[in-house]
Tab-separated table of C-alpha atoms in Angstrom:
chain	number	residue	atom	x	y	z
A	14	MET	CA	-6.536	-4.301	18.573
A	15	SER	CA	-9.598	-3.730	16.422
A	16	ASN	CA	-10.302	-6.000	13.227
A	17	PRO	CA	-9.575	-4.394	9.831
A	18	VAL	CA	-12.345	-2.593	8.014
A	19	VAL	CA	-14.357	-4.537	5.536
A	20	TYR	CA	-16.750	-3.392	2.959
A	21	HIS	CA	-19.135	-4.533	0.525
A	22	LEU	CA	-20.872	-3.069	-2.502
A	23	PHE	CA	-24.416	-3.842	-3.975
A	24	PRO	CA	-25.939	-2.308	-7.169
A	25	PRO	CA	-28.952	-0.323	-6.452
A	26	HIS	CA	-32.264	-1.796	-7.422
A	27	PRO	CA	-33.219	-1.321	-10.982
A	28	LYS	CA	-35.890	0.987	-10.241
A	29	LEU	CA	-33.650	3.065	-8.043
A	30	SER	CA	-30.816	3.183	-10.393
A	31	ALA	CA	-31.655	6.663	-11.616
A	32	LEU	CA	-31.618	8.059	-7.881
A	33	LEU	CA	-28.923	6.406	-6.184
A	34	MET	CA	-25.136	5.294	-6.631
A	35	HIS	CA	-24.096	1.654	-5.115
A	36	VAL	CA	-25.100	0.551	-1.721
A	37	LEU	CA	-22.225	0.326	0.562
A	38	VAL	CA	-21.861	-1.758	3.598
A	39	VAL	CA	-19.072	-1.551	6.043
A	40	GLU	CA	-18.000	-3.679	8.981
A	41	LEU	CA	-16.210	-1.498	11.579
A	42	ASP	CA	-14.891	-2.580	15.057
A	43	ASP	CA	-14.143	0.118	17.281
A	44	HIS	CA	-12.540	2.424	14.476
A	45	GLU	CA	-12.118	6.088	14.392
A	46	VAL	CA	-12.460	7.126	10.638
A	47	LEU	CA	-11.826	10.408	9.101
A	48	LEU	CA	-14.195	11.079	6.237
A	49	PRO	CA	-13.705	13.463	3.617
A	50	ALA	CA	-16.125	16.283	2.285
A	51	THR	CA	-18.600	15.234	-0.267
A	52	LEU	CA	-21.287	16.588	-2.392
A	53	CYS	CA	-23.432	13.411	-1.978
A	54	PRO	CA	-26.685	13.540	0.046
A	55	SER	CA	-26.714	10.192	1.437
A	56	ILE	CA	-28.757	7.876	3.658
A	57	MET	CA	-27.018	6.136	6.490
A	58	LEU	CA	-28.313	3.033	8.666
A	59	PHE	CA	-26.904	1.346	11.506
A	60	ALA	CA	-28.014	-2.217	11.102
A	61	SER	CA	-25.907	-2.841	14.363
A	62	GLY	CA	-23.440	-0.794	16.706
A	63	GLY	CA	-23.387	2.931	16.308
A	64	ALA	CA	-21.234	5.545	16.078
A	65	THR	CA	-20.104	9.153	17.549
A	66	LEU	CA	-19.277	12.394	15.735
A	67	ILE	CA	-15.874	13.757	17.418
A	68	GLN	CA	-16.291	17.460	17.148
A	69	ASP	CA	-13.390	20.019	17.029
A	70	ASP	CA	-13.127	20.201	20.732
A	71	ARG	CA	-13.089	16.341	20.896
A	72	SER	CA	-16.396	16.521	22.463
A	73	GLU	CA	-18.837	13.526	21.049
A	74	LEU	CA	-22.140	13.620	19.630
A	75	ALA	CA	-23.997	10.602	19.280
A	76	VAL	CA	-25.039	9.546	15.538
A	77	GLU	CA	-28.568	8.705	15.069
A	78	LYS	CA	-29.443	5.174	13.935
A	79	PHE	CA	-31.207	6.010	10.542
A	80	PHE	CA	-30.788	9.197	8.856
A	81	LEU	CA	-30.367	11.547	5.702
A	82	ARG	CA	-27.251	13.221	5.460
A	83	GLY	CA	-26.642	16.443	3.571
A	84	PRO	CA	-23.671	17.529	1.374
A	85	MET	CA	-20.662	18.047	3.641
A	86	MET	CA	-18.060	20.782	2.832
A	87	THR	CA	-15.535	19.831	5.657
A	88	PRO	CA	-14.254	16.427	6.913
A	89	SER	CA	-15.638	14.323	9.716
A	90	LEU	CA	-14.145	12.321	12.288
A	91	VAL	CA	-16.315	9.439	13.509
A	92	ARG	CA	-15.552	6.863	16.175
A	93	TYR	CA	-17.601	3.345	15.585
A	94	ALA	CA	-18.541	1.162	18.257
A	95	PRO	CA	-17.219	-2.743	18.237
A	96	ARG	CA	-19.156	-4.739	15.843
A	97	THR	CA	-20.925	-1.838	13.779
A	98	LEU	CA	-22.468	-2.710	10.418
A	99	THR	CA	-23.574	0.427	8.342
A	100	VAL	CA	-25.569	0.397	5.328
A	101	SER	CA	-25.346	3.770	3.142
A	102	VAL	CA	-25.857	5.019	-0.174
A	103	CYS	CA	-25.655	8.373	-2.000
A	104	PHE	CA	-28.062	10.196	-3.977
A	105	ARG	CA	-27.082	10.904	-7.725
A	106	PRO	CA	-27.010	14.795	-8.368
A	107	GLY	CA	-30.222	16.762	-8.443
A	108	MET	CA	-32.289	13.668	-7.178
A	109	LEU	CA	-32.943	14.208	-3.569
A	110	GLN	CA	-35.888	16.528	-4.090
A	111	GLN	CA	-37.446	14.205	-6.596
A	112	ALA	CA	-36.931	11.450	-4.343
A	113	MET	CA	-38.043	12.740	-0.908
A	114	GLY	CA	-39.602	16.220	-1.736
A	115	ILE	CA	-36.422	17.711	0.199
A	116	LYS	CA	-34.303	20.619	-0.966
A	117	VAL	CA	-30.740	19.702	-0.902
A	118	ALA	CA	-29.730	23.308	-0.238
A	119	GLY	CA	-31.503	23.121	3.200
A	120	MET	CA	-29.518	19.916	3.973
A	121	THR	CA	-26.033	20.923	3.693
A	122	GLY	CA	-23.998	20.344	6.740
A	123	THR	CA	-26.677	18.694	8.533
A	124	ALA	CA	-28.356	15.553	9.259
A	125	LEU	CA	-32.146	14.541	9.764
A	126	ASN	CA	-33.298	11.468	11.581
A	127	PHE	CA	-35.631	9.154	9.353
A	128	HIS	CA	-38.381	9.327	12.034
A	129	ASP	CA	-38.707	13.142	11.219
A	130	LEU	CA	-38.901	12.306	7.573
A	131	VAL	CA	-41.450	9.241	7.069
A	132	ASP	CA	-44.131	7.770	8.929
A	133	GLN	CA	-42.805	6.718	12.239
A	134	ASP	CA	-44.639	3.334	12.354
A	135	LYS	CA	-43.255	2.496	8.987
A	136	VAL	CA	-39.765	3.347	9.951
A	137	ASN	CA	-40.241	1.393	13.430
A	138	ARG	CA	-41.565	-1.808	11.704
A	139	PHE	CA	-38.200	-1.639	9.225
A	140	LEU	CA	-35.923	-1.166	11.978
A	141	LEU	CA	-37.271	-3.949	14.168
A	142	ALA	CA	-37.034	-6.252	11.130
A	143	ILE	CA	-33.154	-5.047	10.272
A	144	ASP	CA	-32.492	-5.679	14.321
A	145	ASN	CA	-33.492	-9.519	13.733
A	146	GLN	CA	-31.211	-9.843	10.634
A	147	THR	CA	-27.693	-10.794	10.430
A	148	ASP	CA	-27.294	-11.752	6.734
A	149	ILE	CA	-25.602	-8.931	4.945
A	150	GLN	CA	-27.326	-9.550	1.705
A	151	GLN	CA	-30.530	-9.763	3.413
A	152	ILE	CA	-30.111	-6.526	5.259
A	153	VAL	CA	-29.473	-4.875	1.681
A	154	ALA	CA	-32.371	-6.372	0.277
A	155	MET	CA	-34.829	-5.182	2.971
A	156	PHE	CA	-33.039	-1.683	2.804
A	157	GLN	CA	-33.646	-1.298	-0.624
A	158	ASP	CA	-37.249	-2.645	-0.676
A	159	PHE	CA	-37.981	-0.175	2.410
A	160	LEU	CA	-36.371	2.792	-0.125
A	161	LEU	CA	-38.701	1.531	-2.830
A	162	THR	CA	-41.853	2.456	-0.723
A	163	ILE	CA	-40.639	5.787	0.534
A	164	LEU	CA	-38.887	7.287	-2.642
A	165	ASP	CA	-40.300	8.734	-5.731
A	166	HIS	CA	-38.423	6.891	-8.549
A	167	ARG	CA	-40.077	7.874	-11.625
A	168	PRO	CA	-37.978	8.653	-14.512
A	169	GLN	CA	-37.014	12.416	-14.444
A	170	SER	CA	-34.141	14.624	-15.887
A	171	SER	CA	-31.803	16.650	-13.845
A	172	LEU	CA	-29.531	19.687	-14.266
A	173	GLY	CA	-27.342	18.040	-11.836
A	174	ALA	CA	-26.804	15.077	-14.005
A	175	ALA	CA	-26.545	17.179	-17.030
A	176	PHE	CA	-23.957	19.495	-15.122
A	177	LEU	CA	-21.802	16.599	-14.144
A	178	ALA	CA	-21.979	14.797	-17.561
A	179	ALA	CA	-20.276	18.091	-18.623
A	180	HIS	CA	-17.683	18.028	-15.849
A	181	LYS	CA	-14.903	18.649	-18.310
A	182	LYS	CA	-16.272	22.064	-18.920
A	183	ILE	CA	-16.930	22.577	-15.157
A	184	PHE	CA	-13.846	24.932	-14.688
A	185	PHE	CA	-14.978	27.208	-17.789
A	186	PRO	CA	-15.030	30.842	-16.923
A	187	LEU	CA	-18.686	31.479	-15.499
A	188	LEU	CA	-19.671	33.425	-18.735
A	189	GLU	CA	-18.592	30.407	-21.011
A	190	LEU	CA	-20.396	27.917	-18.714
A	191	THR	CA	-23.695	29.913	-18.848
A	192	GLU	CA	-23.435	30.052	-22.785
A	193	TYR	CA	-22.940	26.465	-22.582
A	194	PHE	CA	-26.329	25.614	-20.561
A	195	GLY	CA	-28.019	28.478	-22.221
A	196	ILE	CA	-29.000	30.470	-18.963
A	197	GLY	CA	-27.867	33.532	-17.367
A	198	GLU	CA	-25.312	33.852	-14.776
A	199	ARG	CA	-27.554	34.281	-11.740
A	200	GLN	CA	-29.861	31.213	-12.943
A	201	LEU	CA	-26.935	28.943	-13.289
A	202	GLU	CA	-25.690	29.679	-9.701
A	203	ARG	CA	-29.163	29.214	-8.343
A	204	ARG	CA	-29.817	25.947	-10.123
A	205	VAL	CA	-26.075	24.650	-8.995
A	206	ARG	CA	-27.003	25.498	-5.489
A	207	ASP	CA	-30.607	23.822	-5.956
A	208	ASN	CA	-29.125	20.792	-7.140
A	209	PHE	CA	-26.046	20.518	-5.196
A	210	GLY	CA	-26.689	22.470	-2.010
A	211	VAL	CA	-23.599	24.350	-2.441
A	212	THR	CA	-22.214	27.081	-4.417
A	213	LEU	CA	-20.653	26.793	-7.757
A	214	ARG	CA	-17.167	27.466	-6.369
A	215	ASP	CA	-17.728	24.815	-3.758
A	216	VAL	CA	-18.804	22.073	-6.695
A	217	ARG	CA	-15.556	23.166	-8.316
A	218	ARG	CA	-13.666	22.467	-5.007
A	219	ILE	CA	-14.943	18.958	-4.518
A	220	VAL	CA	-14.488	18.016	-8.272
A	221	ARG	CA	-10.868	19.075	-8.271
A	222	PHE	CA	-10.531	16.783	-5.049
A	223	GLY	CA	-12.261	14.005	-6.871
A	224	PHE	CA	-10.284	14.425	-10.061
A	225	SER	CA	-7.021	14.439	-8.306
A	226	LEU	CA	-7.391	11.730	-5.450
A	227	PRO	CA	-7.018	8.814	-7.705
A	228	HIS	CA	-3.665	10.125	-8.981
A	229	ILE	CA	-2.697	11.084	-5.327
A	230	ILE	CA	-3.374	7.571	-3.965
A	231	LYS	CA	-1.559	5.892	-6.873
A	232	PRO	CA	1.372	3.516	-5.712
A	233	GLY	CA	5.106	4.582	-6.691
A	234	LEU	CA	4.213	8.444	-6.867
A	235	ALA	CA	7.144	10.593	-6.447
A	236	TRP	CA	7.216	13.905	-4.480
A	237	GLY	CA	7.836	15.906	-7.662
A	238	ASP	CA	4.446	14.283	-9.249
A	239	LEU	CA	2.559	16.218	-7.014
A	240	THR	CA	2.989	19.620	-8.912
A	241	GLN	CA	2.121	17.918	-12.104
A	242	ILE	CA	-1.113	16.405	-10.809
A	243	ALA	CA	-2.243	19.796	-9.253
A	244	GLN	CA	-1.693	21.480	-12.784
A	245	ASP	CA	-3.557	18.652	-14.379
A	246	THR	CA	-6.639	18.549	-12.269
A	247	GLY	CA	-7.669	22.276	-11.915
A	248	TYR	CA	-5.452	23.694	-9.025
A	249	TYR	CA	-3.488	26.817	-9.550
A	250	ASP	CA	-0.319	25.077	-7.845
A	251	GLN	CA	0.731	22.553	-5.426
A	252	ALA	CA	0.228	24.919	-2.427
A	253	HIS	CA	-3.652	25.539	-3.708
A	254	MET	CA	-4.092	21.645	-3.629
A	255	HIS	CA	-2.383	21.270	-0.175
A	256	ARG	CA	-4.497	24.009	1.252
A	257	GLU	CA	-7.882	22.318	-0.328
A	258	TYR	CA	-7.039	19.028	0.561
A	259	VAL	CA	-6.535	20.126	4.379
A	260	GLU	CA	-10.060	21.792	4.024
A	261	LEU	CA	-11.838	18.904	2.463
A	262	ALA	CA	-9.960	15.855	3.701
A	263	GLY	CA	-8.505	16.976	6.843
A	264	ILE	CA	-4.958	16.486	5.795
A	265	PRO	CA	-2.584	17.288	3.097
A	266	PRO	CA	-1.828	15.072	-0.144
A	267	ASP	CA	1.689	14.174	0.913
A	268	GLN	CA	0.576	13.038	4.507
A	269	LEU	CA	-2.567	11.146	2.981
A	270	ARG	CA	-0.140	9.069	1.023
A	271	GLN	CA	1.667	8.274	4.214
A	272	LYS	CA	-1.441	7.305	6.208
A	273	ILE	CA	-2.644	5.250	3.330
A	274	ALA	CA	0.774	3.330	2.891
A	275	SER	CA	0.803	2.912	6.856
A	276	GLN	CA	-2.481	0.787	6.690
A	277	ASP	CA	-3.732	3.318	9.343
A	278	GLN	CA	-7.669	2.087	9.564
A	279	SER	CA	-8.764	5.765	9.767
A	280	PHE	CA	-8.137	6.117	6.200
A	281	TRP	CA	-9.426	2.807	4.779
A	282	ILE	CA	-11.728	4.513	2.437
A	283	TYR	CA	-8.871	5.697	0.326
A	284	ARG	CA	-7.694	2.032	-0.334
A	285	MET	CA	-10.635	1.008	-1.818
A	286	PRO	CA	-10.068	-0.203	-5.445
A	287	GLY	CA	-10.591	2.745	-7.742
A	288	GLU	CA	-13.949	1.067	-9.796
A	289	ASP	CA	-15.434	0.523	-6.272
A	290	PHE	CA	-14.855	4.336	-4.983
A	291	VAL	CA	-16.406	5.382	-8.229
A	292	LYS	CA	-19.484	3.069	-7.985
A	293	ALA	CA	-20.081	4.495	-4.174
A	294	PHE	CA	-19.133	8.035	-4.339
A	295	ILE	CA	-17.773	9.790	-7.640
A	296	LEU	CA	-20.659	11.398	-9.427
A	297	VAL	CA	-19.049	11.842	-12.851
A	298	ASP	CA	-17.805	9.005	-15.401
């Protein structure tokens, strides 16, 4: 039987805090994990071990050791090797292009090996140094030091940040939303796609999911509460919430609650305390 999943959170380096969320380190031991869809482009490093992506036909695709992952609008089933240690960090909205000169719209649903993004000798030196390190805090310090050398961390404003800061208005009709931002409909749609890599409709789907999730996983929830949660978090009704949870998390909300309660390690991420989940993944305060 595999050991429980263990995770650690570290704040971003002060010079990177405008670009990045908290750094997440996870210790996995022969685990199969169902990861939900996400708006976050992210950097992922396997400091030890590795993983395979299990595709719909159950075939397996080896995951790179060090890569940039774009927004994902479908869940991912991943099997981690024994004694795997992952280090990952999400970009804040709209900051990928400034940080790396990469348009997030071109990254949706894909991943790029860091050897194809940064000087290969520099990447190889970093990976060799990581291979000889076992202390987690030191690995995170080396990871952030490397990012300081490759990311443009000069201060800069972002529509993505402004858009999410106004997240309570995100479900306004399109005309009202354009009036709020002072731009036309076509320009708004284009700038949303530039900042998030997906359409306004998909941003709304992910935000609904993020709004509802803390309520869904809360202990003591009664069956009848699901209808109220759906209404309070932007869904048309419970059936709408059920459908979008299947699309984004791979499982409907009632079954997700059962999996969390059963201590199924495939759903460990949903058992993170709310404040930690927000630091690592949630793009709105």
